Coordinates of C-alpha atoms in Angstrom, one line a residue:
M1 CA 92.3 91.1 56.7
S2 CA 90.4 94.9 57.3
S3 CA 88.5 94.6 53.9
T4 CA 86.7 91.9 55.6
R5 CA 85.6 93.4 58.5
K6 CA 82.2 95.3 59.1
V7 CA 81.9 98.5 60.0
V8 CA 79.2 98.7 62.8
S9 CA 78.5 101.4 65.4
I10 CA 78.7 100.1 69.2
R11 CA 76.9 101.5 72.3
P12 CA 79.3 103.0 74.9
F13 CA 79.4 100.4 77.7
Y14 CA 77.5 101.8 81.0
R15 CA 80.3 101.2 83.7
T16 CA 78.6 100.2 87.1
T17 CA 80.5 100.7 90.5
Y18 CA 80.1 97.1 91.6
A19 CA 79.4 94.4 89.0
Y20 CA 75.7 93.2 90.9
Q21 CA 74.6 96.7 90.0
K22 CA 74.4 95.1 86.8
L23 CA 71.5 92.7 87.2
H24 CA 67.8 93.1 87.0
I25 CA 65.4 91.0 88.8
C26 CA 61.3 90.3 87.9
K27 CA 59.3 91.5 90.4
R28 CA 56.9 88.9 89.0
C29 CA 58.6 85.2 88.7
G30 CA 62.0 86.4 90.6
Q31 CA 64.1 85.4 87.1
Y32 CA 67.3 87.5 86.9
T33 CA 68.7 89.3 83.8
C34 CA 72.4 90.9 83.5
L35 CA 71.0 92.7 79.6
W36 CA 68.7 95.5 79.3
E37 CA 65.7 94.4 78.5
D38 CA 62.3 96.1 78.4
Q39 CA 60.7 92.6 79.5
C40 CA 61.3 89.4 81.6
T41 CA 62.2 86.6 78.9
S42 CA 60.6 84.2 81.7
C43 CA 57.5 85.1 82.2
G44 CA 57.2 88.2 79.2
R45 CA 55.9 90.8 81.8
S46 CA 57.5 94.4 82.2
T47 CA 58.3 94.4 85.8
L48 CA 62.1 93.8 86.1
V49 CA 64.0 96.0 88.6
T50 CA 67.3 96.5 89.7
V51 CA 68.2 94.7 92.7
E52 CA 68.9 97.6 94.5
E53 CA 65.4 98.6 94.4
K54 CA 64.3 95.1 95.0
A55 CA 66.2 95.2 97.8
S56 CA 64.7 98.3 99.0
S57 CA 61.6 97.8 98.2
R58 CA 61.9 94.4 101.1
V59 CA 63.9 96.8 103.3
K60 CA 60.6 99.2 103.2
R61 CA 57.9 96.9 104.2
R62 CA 59.8 95.7 106.9
M63 CA 59.9 99.1 108.4
V64 CA 56.4 99.8 107.5
R65 CA 55.3 96.3 109.3
D66 CA 57.0 97.5 112.1
V67 CA 55.3 101.4 112.3
F68 CA 52.2 99.5 111.3
L69 CA 52.6 97.0 114.5
V70 CA 53.5 99.8 117.5
L71 CA 51.0 102.2 116.2
L72 CA 48.4 98.8 116.2
I73 CA 50.3 98.5 120.2
G74 CA 49.5 101.8 120.8
A75 CA 45.8 102.1 119.6
A76 CA 45.4 99.6 121.6
A77 CA 46.5 100.6 124.5
T78 CA 44.9 104.1 124.3
Y79 CA 41.5 102.5 123.7
F80 CA 41.7 100.0 126.2
G81 CA 43.2 102.5 129.1
E82 CA 40.9 102.8 131.7
T83 CA 40.8 105.9 132.4
L84 CA 41.8 109.4 130.4
D85 CA 45.3 110.1 131.9
Q86 CA 46.3 106.3 131.0
S87 CA 45.1 106.9 127.7
M88 CA 46.6 110.3 127.4
I89 CA 50.0 108.4 128.7
A90 CA 49.8 105.6 126.2
A91 CA 48.9 107.9 123.2
T92 CA 51.9 110.1 124.0
V93 CA 54.5 107.0 124.7
T94 CA 53.5 105.6 121.2
L95 CA 53.8 109.1 119.5
L96 CA 57.3 108.9 120.9
L97 CA 58.0 105.3 120.1
L98 CA 56.8 106.1 116.5
G99 CA 59.1 109.1 115.9
G100 CA 62.0 107.1 117.6
L101 CA 61.6 104.5 115.2
I102 CA 60.9 106.3 112.2
F103 CA 64.1 108.2 113.0
M104 CA 66.7 104.8 113.4
Q105 CA 64.3 103.6 110.0
Q106 CA 65.3 106.8 108.3
R107 CA 69.3 106.7 109.9
S108 CA 69.7 102.7 108.9
F109 CA 68.1 102.5 105.6
Q110 CA 71.3 102.1 103.8
V111 CA 72.7 99.7 105.6
E112 CA 69.7 97.5 105.8
Q113 CA 69.6 97.5 101.9
R114 CA 73.2 96.6 101.6
R115 CA 72.3 94.0 104.5
E116 CA 69.2 92.7 102.4
M117 CA 71.2 92.9 98.9
R118 CA 73.5 91.0 100.6
Q119 CA 71.5 88.3 101.6
L120 CA 69.3 88.8 98.3
L121 CA 72.4 87.4 96.3
R122 CA 73.4 84.9 98.7
L123 CA 70.3 82.9 98.7
D124 CA 69.9 83.5 94.4
E125 CA 73.0 83.0 93.4
E126 CA 72.2 79.6 91.5
I127 CA 68.8 81.5 90.0
I128 CA 71.2 84.7 89.0
R129 CA 73.3 81.9 87.6
Q130 CA 70.6 80.5 85.3
G131 CA 69.5 83.9 84.7
I132 CA 73.0 84.9 82.8
N133 CA 73.3 81.5 81.3
R134 CA 69.8 82.1 79.1
N135 CA 70.9 85.6 78.7
W136 CA 74.6 83.6 77.4
A137 CA 72.0 81.8 75.0
L138 CA 70.2 84.6 73.5
V139 CA 73.9 85.9 72.1
A140 CA 73.9 82.9 69.5
E141 CA 70.5 83.9 67.8
A142 CA 71.5 87.9 67.9
R143 CA 74.7 87.0 66.2
K144 CA 72.9 85.9 63.3
E145 CA 70.9 89.1 62.8
D146 CA 73.6 91.5 64.8
E147 CA 76.7 90.7 65.5
A148 CA 77.2 93.9 67.3
L149 CA 74.7 93.5 69.7
A150 CA 75.7 90.1 69.9
Y151 CA 79.1 91.7 71.2
E152 CA 77.5 94.5 73.1
M153 CA 75.5 91.2 75.1
L154 CA 78.4 89.6 75.7
R155 CA 80.1 92.8 77.2
E156 CA 77.2 92.7 79.6
I157 CA 77.5 89.5 80.1
G158 CA 81.2 89.6 80.9
S159 CA 81.4 92.2 83.6
L160 CA 79.6 89.3 85.8
I161 CA 81.0 86.1 84.7
Y162 CA 84.9 85.6 84.2
N163 CA 84.9 83.2 81.7
D164 CA 87.4 82.9 79.2
R165 CA 85.0 81.8 76.7
I166 CA 83.2 84.5 77.0
R167 CA 86.7 86.6 76.9
L168 CA 87.4 84.9 73.5
Q169 CA 83.8 85.2 71.6
Q170 CA 83.9 89.1 72.5
I171 CA 87.8 89.2 71.1
A172 CA 86.4 86.9 67.8
L173 CA 83.5 89.7 67.2
L174 CA 86.0 92.9 67.3
Q175 CA 88.2 91.5 65.5
S176 CA 85.7 91.2 62.7
F177 CA 85.0 94.6 63.2
V178 CA 86.5 97.6 61.7
L179 CA 87.9 99.5 64.8
R180 CA 88.3 103.1 65.2
S181 CA 90.0 105.4 68.0
D182 CA 86.5 106.7 68.7
M183 CA 84.5 103.6 70.2
D184 CA 84.4 102.5 73.8
L185 CA 86.9 99.8 73.8
Q186 CA 88.1 97.4 76.0
L187 CA 91.5 95.5 76.8
K188 CA 91.9 94.9 80.3
P189 CA 88.9 92.6 81.3
L190 CA 89.7 90.7 77.8
L191 CA 93.4 89.8 78.6
L192 CA 93.5 85.6 79.0
Q193 CA 96.1 83.6 81.2
N194 CA 97.0 81.6 77.7
F195 CA 98.3 82.8 74.2
E196 CA 95.5 83.3 71.5
R197 CA 96.3 85.0 68.1
L198 CA 93.1 87.1 68.0
L199 CA 94.1 88.7 71.4
A200 CA 97.5 89.6 70.9
E201 CA 95.8 91.1 67.5
Y202 CA 93.8 93.0 69.3
I203 CA 96.1 94.3 71.8
G204 CA 98.2 94.9 68.6
E205 CA 95.4 97.7 67.2
I206 CA 94.3 99.1 70.6
A207 CA 98.0 99.9 70.7
R208 CA 97.7 101.9 67.7
L209 CA 94.3 103.3 68.4
K210 CA 93.7 103.9 72.2
P211 CA 97.3 103.8 73.9
E212 CA 96.3 104.9 76.6
L213 CA 94.9 101.3 77.4
I214 CA 97.7 99.5 77.2
R215 CA 99.0 99.5 81.2
E216 CA 101.4 96.6 82.7
D217 CA 99.1 93.6 82.7
A218 CA 98.7 94.1 78.3
I219 CA 102.3 94.9 77.5
R220 CA 103.1 91.5 80.4
Y221 CA 101.4 89.6 78.4
I222 CA 102.6 90.5 75.0
A223 CA 105.9 90.4 76.6
T224 CA 105.3 86.6 77.7
Y225 CA 104.2 85.4 74.7
E226 CA 106.6 87.2 72.7
V227 CA 108.3 84.4 70.6
H228 CA 104.6 82.9 70.2
I229 CA 103.6 86.4 68.3
L230 CA 106.6 86.4 66.3
Q231 CA 105.4 84.0 64.3
L232 CA 102.5 85.9 63.2
H233 CA 102.8 87.7 59.8
N234 CA 102.3 90.7 61.7
G235 CA 103.7 89.7 64.8
I236 CA 106.8 92.5 64.2
Q237 CA 104.1 95.2 63.8
I238 CA 102.0 94.1 67.1
L239 CA 105.2 94.2 69.3
T240 CA 106.1 97.8 67.8
S241 CA 103.0 99.1 68.3
V242 CA 102.7 97.7 71.6
A243 CA 106.3 99.1 72.8
S244 CA 105.2 102.7 71.5
A245 CA 102.6 102.4 73.6
A246 CA 104.5 101.4 76.8
V247 CA 106.8 104.4 76.3
R248 CA 104.0 107.0 77.6
K249 CA 105.1 106.1 81.1
S250 CA 108.8 105.8 82.7
K251 CA 107.5 103.4 85.0
Y252 CA 106.8 100.9 81.6
I253 CA 110.2 101.6 80.4
E254 CA 111.9 100.7 83.9
L255 CA 109.7 97.7 83.9
F256 CA 110.1 96.3 80.4
P257 CA 113.8 97.4 79.4
S258 CA 114.6 94.1 77.2
L259 CA 111.0 94.4 74.7
I260 CA 111.4 98.4 74.3
T261 CA 114.8 97.9 73.3
R262 CA 114.3 95.4 71.2
Y263 CA 111.7 97.3 69.0
A264 CA 112.9 100.9 69.6
R265 CA 114.6 100.8 66.1
F266 CA 111.3 100.4 64.5
M267 CA 109.0 102.9 66.4
P268 CA 107.2 105.8 65.1
K269 CA 109.4 109.0 65.1
D270 CA 107.7 110.7 67.8
R271 CA 107.6 107.6 70.2
F272 CA 111.4 107.1 70.1
M273 CA 111.9 110.3 70.5
R274 CA 109.3 110.5 73.6
L275 CA 111.7 107.1 74.3
Y276 CA 114.9 109.0 74.2
H277 CA 114.2 112.1 75.7
T278 CA 112.3 110.2 78.9
I279 CA 115.9 108.6 78.9
E280 CA 117.9 111.4 78.7
R281 CA 115.9 112.9 81.9
Y282 CA 115.4 109.6 83.9
P283 CA 119.1 107.7 83.4
T284 CA 118.3 105.6 86.0
K285 CA 114.7 104.0 84.4
A286 CA 116.9 102.8 81.4
R287 CA 117.7 99.3 82.2
G288 CA 120.0 96.0 80.1
G289 CA 121.5 98.3 78.3
L290 CA 118.6 100.0 77.5
A291 CA 120.2 103.8 77.2
E292 CA 122.7 102.8 74.8
S293 CA 120.3 101.0 72.1
V294 CA 118.3 103.8 72.1
G295 CA 121.3 106.0 71.7
R296 CA 122.5 103.6 69.1
V297 CA 119.2 104.2 67.0
Y298 CA 119.4 107.7 67.5
N299 CA 122.7 108.2 65.9
E300 CA 122.0 106.1 63.3
K301 CA 118.5 107.0 62.1
Y302 CA 118.0 110.5 63.6
R303 CA 121.3 112.4 65.0
D304 CA 121.8 114.7 61.7
Q305 CA 118.3 115.5 61.0
Y306 CA 118.8 117.2 64.6
A307 CA 122.2 118.5 64.2
D308 CA 120.8 119.8 61.0
V309 CA 118.0 121.8 62.7
R310 CA 120.2 123.3 65.4
G311 CA 122.8 124.4 62.7

């Protein structure tokens, strides 16, 4: 299978604190996109801004309007003052009101921006959905020319739309690439509810290349569908790789003793010895006969080696 895979370069994924920060809106036509486009695909104008910038712009316009209104009223009061004293008082009050208003606006700007942004996202929910669907439609065209680009587009869309179809498309593309440990790969956002061969194989490959990405949810997926995975031609390798990655943390050893017990014998020596020493240090973590099973494997495969070293 690896001989048919493509060698590609995948750009690092730009992670945002909130999913909505991936969205851009066109100032001209109001359409949304979650891709890194220079021009709006709807109207063709180079007028795309982030949702935060759009919300900030609206708040600033509202604040400028309020300042202008106070200035207008103050100027009128000053102009129509019957005496010089009245005009001076009106001007002074206007300046004080302006100062207080500007101070309060500066203090409340971020709060108002967040409120405006929430309102914008709520009111434009259907337009946002249409924009993301338009982005999704572009993936099919991109895939014909550049599969790596198509994957990157799906990765952006998948950060906003939690859809198994999008996840499967990403996994299928990833499994057509030659994956490397220096790639910015993901796992958690791609996990599915049901068994999929491509996902199981991808998890096995991630366990080998980037074991730090193998966490409780991925191990649980593999443990849940162990019987299905064993029917695959490389099922033992997948299960062994995931079990080997799981021994990085004592928490996983405690949570998945049965899985680790069944595949401890097939682990690389360094992974097995890590498991062995972890159980030595934290015997209470080894439940369900794990300690006994690991002890037997150690005696069969490694005891004599370590006895020779000590001797």
